[in-house]
Coordinates of C-alpha atoms in Angstrom, one line a residue:
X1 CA 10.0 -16.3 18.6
X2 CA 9.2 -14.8 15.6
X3 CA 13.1 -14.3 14.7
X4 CA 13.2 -17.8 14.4
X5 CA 10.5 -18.9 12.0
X6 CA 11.0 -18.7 8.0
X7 CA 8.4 -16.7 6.0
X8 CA 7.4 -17.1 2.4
X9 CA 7.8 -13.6 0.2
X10 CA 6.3 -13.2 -2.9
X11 CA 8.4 -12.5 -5.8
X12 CA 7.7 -8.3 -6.4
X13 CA 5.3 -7.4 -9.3
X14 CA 6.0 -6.9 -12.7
X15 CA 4.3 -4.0 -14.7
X16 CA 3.9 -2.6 -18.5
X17 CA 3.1 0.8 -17.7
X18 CA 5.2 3.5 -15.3
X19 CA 4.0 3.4 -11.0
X20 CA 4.1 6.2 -8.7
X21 CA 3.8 6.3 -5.2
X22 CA 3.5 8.3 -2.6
X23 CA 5.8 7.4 1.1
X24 CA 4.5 8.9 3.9
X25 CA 7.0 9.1 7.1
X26 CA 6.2 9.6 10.3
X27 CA 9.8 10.4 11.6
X28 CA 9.0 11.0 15.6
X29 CA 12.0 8.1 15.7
X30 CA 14.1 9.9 12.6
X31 CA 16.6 6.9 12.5
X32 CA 13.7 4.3 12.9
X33 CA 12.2 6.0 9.7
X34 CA 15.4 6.6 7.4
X35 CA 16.1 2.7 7.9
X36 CA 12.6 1.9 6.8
X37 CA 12.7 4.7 3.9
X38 CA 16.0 3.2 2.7
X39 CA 14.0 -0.3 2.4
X40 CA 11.1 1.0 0.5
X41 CA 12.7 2.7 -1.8
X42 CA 15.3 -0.1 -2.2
X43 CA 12.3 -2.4 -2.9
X44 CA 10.2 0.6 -5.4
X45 CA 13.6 1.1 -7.3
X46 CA 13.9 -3.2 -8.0
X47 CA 10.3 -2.9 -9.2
X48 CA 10.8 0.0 -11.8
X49 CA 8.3 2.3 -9.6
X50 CA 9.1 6.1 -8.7
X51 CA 8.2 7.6 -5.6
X52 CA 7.9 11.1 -3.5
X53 CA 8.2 11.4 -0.2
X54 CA 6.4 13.1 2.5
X55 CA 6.7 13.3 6.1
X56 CA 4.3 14.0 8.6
X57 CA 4.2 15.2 12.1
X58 CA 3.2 11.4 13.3
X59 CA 1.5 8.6 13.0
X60 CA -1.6 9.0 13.0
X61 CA -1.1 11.9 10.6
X62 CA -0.2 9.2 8.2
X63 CA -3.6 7.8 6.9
X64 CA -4.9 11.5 7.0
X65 CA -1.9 12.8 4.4
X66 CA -2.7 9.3 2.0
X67 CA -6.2 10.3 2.5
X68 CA -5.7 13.6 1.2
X69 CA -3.3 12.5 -1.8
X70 CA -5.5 9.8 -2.6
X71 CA -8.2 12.0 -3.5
X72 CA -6.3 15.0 -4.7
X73 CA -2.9 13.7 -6.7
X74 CA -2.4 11.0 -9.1
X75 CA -0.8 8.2 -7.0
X76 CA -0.9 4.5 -7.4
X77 CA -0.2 3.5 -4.3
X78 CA 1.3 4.8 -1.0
X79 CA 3.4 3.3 1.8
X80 CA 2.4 4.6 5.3
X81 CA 6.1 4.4 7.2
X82 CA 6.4 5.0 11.1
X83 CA 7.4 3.6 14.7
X84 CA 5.2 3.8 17.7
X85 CA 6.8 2.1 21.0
X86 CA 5.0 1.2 24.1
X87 CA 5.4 3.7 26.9
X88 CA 3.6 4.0 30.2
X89 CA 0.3 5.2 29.2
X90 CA -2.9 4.3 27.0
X91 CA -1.8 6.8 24.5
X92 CA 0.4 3.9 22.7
X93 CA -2.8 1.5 22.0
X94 CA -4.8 4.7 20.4
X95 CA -2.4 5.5 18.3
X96 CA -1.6 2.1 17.0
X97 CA -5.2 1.4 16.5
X98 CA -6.4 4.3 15.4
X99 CA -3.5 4.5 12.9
X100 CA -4.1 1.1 12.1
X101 CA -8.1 1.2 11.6
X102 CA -7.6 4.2 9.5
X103 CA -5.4 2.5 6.8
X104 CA -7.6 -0.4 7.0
X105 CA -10.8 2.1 5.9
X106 CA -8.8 3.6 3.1
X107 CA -7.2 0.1 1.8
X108 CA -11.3 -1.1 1.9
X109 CA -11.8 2.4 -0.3
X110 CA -9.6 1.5 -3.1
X111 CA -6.5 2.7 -1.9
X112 CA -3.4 0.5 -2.2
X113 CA -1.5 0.7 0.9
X114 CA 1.6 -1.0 2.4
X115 CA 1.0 -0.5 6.3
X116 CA 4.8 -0.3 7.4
X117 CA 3.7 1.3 11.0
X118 CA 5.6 -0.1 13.1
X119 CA 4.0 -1.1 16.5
X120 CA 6.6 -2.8 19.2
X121 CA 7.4 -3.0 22.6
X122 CA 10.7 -1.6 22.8
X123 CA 13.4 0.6 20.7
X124 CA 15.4 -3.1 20.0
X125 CA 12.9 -4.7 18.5
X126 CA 12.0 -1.1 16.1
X127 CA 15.8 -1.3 15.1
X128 CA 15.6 -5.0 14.2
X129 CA 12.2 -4.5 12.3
X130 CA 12.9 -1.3 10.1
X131 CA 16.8 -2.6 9.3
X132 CA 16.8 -3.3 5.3
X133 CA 19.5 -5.9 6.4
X134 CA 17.5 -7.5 9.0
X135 CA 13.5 -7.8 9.2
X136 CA 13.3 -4.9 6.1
X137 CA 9.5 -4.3 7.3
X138 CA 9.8 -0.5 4.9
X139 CA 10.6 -3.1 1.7
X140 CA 7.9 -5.1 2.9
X141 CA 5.3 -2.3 3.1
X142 CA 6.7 -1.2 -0.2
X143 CA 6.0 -4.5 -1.7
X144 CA 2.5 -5.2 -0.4
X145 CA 1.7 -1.8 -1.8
X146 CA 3.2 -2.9 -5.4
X147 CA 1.1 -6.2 -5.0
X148 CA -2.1 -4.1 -4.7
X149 CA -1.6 -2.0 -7.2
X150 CA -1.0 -5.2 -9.5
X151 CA -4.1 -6.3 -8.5
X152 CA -6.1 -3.4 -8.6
X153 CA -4.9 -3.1 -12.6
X154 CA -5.7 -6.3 -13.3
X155 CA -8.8 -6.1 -11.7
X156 CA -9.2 -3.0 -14.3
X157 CA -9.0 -4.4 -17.2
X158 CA -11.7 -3.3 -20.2
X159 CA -14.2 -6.6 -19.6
X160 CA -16.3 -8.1 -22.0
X161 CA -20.0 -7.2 -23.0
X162 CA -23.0 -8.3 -20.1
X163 CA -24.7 -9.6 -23.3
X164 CA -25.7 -5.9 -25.0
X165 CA -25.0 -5.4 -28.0
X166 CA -23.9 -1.9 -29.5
X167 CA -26.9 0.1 -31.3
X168 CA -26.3 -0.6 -35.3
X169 CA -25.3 -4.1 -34.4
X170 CA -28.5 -6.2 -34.4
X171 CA -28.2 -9.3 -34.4
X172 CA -29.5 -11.1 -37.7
X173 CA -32.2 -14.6 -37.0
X174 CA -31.6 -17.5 -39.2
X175 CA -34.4 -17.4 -41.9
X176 CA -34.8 -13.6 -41.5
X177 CA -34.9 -11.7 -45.1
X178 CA -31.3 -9.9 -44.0
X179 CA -29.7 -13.0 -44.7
X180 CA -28.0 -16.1 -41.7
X181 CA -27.5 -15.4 -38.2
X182 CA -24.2 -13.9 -37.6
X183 CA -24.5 -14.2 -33.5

């Protein structure tokens, strides 16, 4: 049982320069989704980040609205928040997968996401999963998406020349008239 086992949590991020992101809700279960908003802002506020929020109609809405921002607004990262629970027809494995696959495709285009869809059997485990007292799965989508966008800047960084040198910058030949080497 998963409630059981001990996980490891990396420490959150630190930056030098100011992080936005965007949370996008999905609040078909509204109390589901304030739990889980309540935890990723907990967890954006103890890492210095702001944030807006969002909501959309459901979840698989969500990757469509980061999509959109991603391209059009000035984000650094986004957490996709949401609940889907099993019911009695296929529509539950569409929409986690589809959802799922979708935020997978963006994360793979750059985009620094914290997937915090949840996908459970049953209202119980939803409430355990998006409580910031319990499982905190909103502060954990919160995080990853702080963890990627620490990557992604230090991944940035200006690099060093691929062994060009500027124009005006020649480099001088021991022996040559102009004097030693300077290389």
């Amino acid at each position: 049982m998963a409630g059981s086992e001990t996980h490891y949590t990396l420490p959150l991020p630190a930056f030098d320069k100011p992080v936005k992101v965007l949370i996008v809700v999905a609040p078909y279960y509204k109390d589901i989704a304030d739990n889980m908003v309540a935890g990723a802002i907990a967890t954006l506020d103890e890492a210095g980040a702001t944030h807006e929020i969002i909501e959309v109609p459901g979840a698989l809405e969500v990757p469509t609205a980061i999509r959109i921002a991603y391209r059009q607004a000035n984000f650094d990262g986004f957490v996709a928040i949401g609940c889907v629970i099993r019911g009695e027809t296929t529509h539950y494995d569409t929409v986690c997968n589809d959802s799922s696959r979708a935020i997978q495709l963006l994360g793979l285009e750059g985009a620094c996401i914290g997937n915090g869809i949840l996908t459970v059997e049953n209202r119980k485990q939803a409430e355990v999963r998006a409580d910031p007292a319990d499982q905190n799965k909103g502060g954990g989508a919160a995080a990853a998406a702080l963890h990627l966008i620490a990557l992604t800047r230090k991944f940035a960084a200006p690099k060093g020349g691929i062994g060009f040198k500027p124009a005006g910058s020649e480099m001088l030949i021991a022996g040559d008239a102009k004097g030693p080497s300077r290389a």
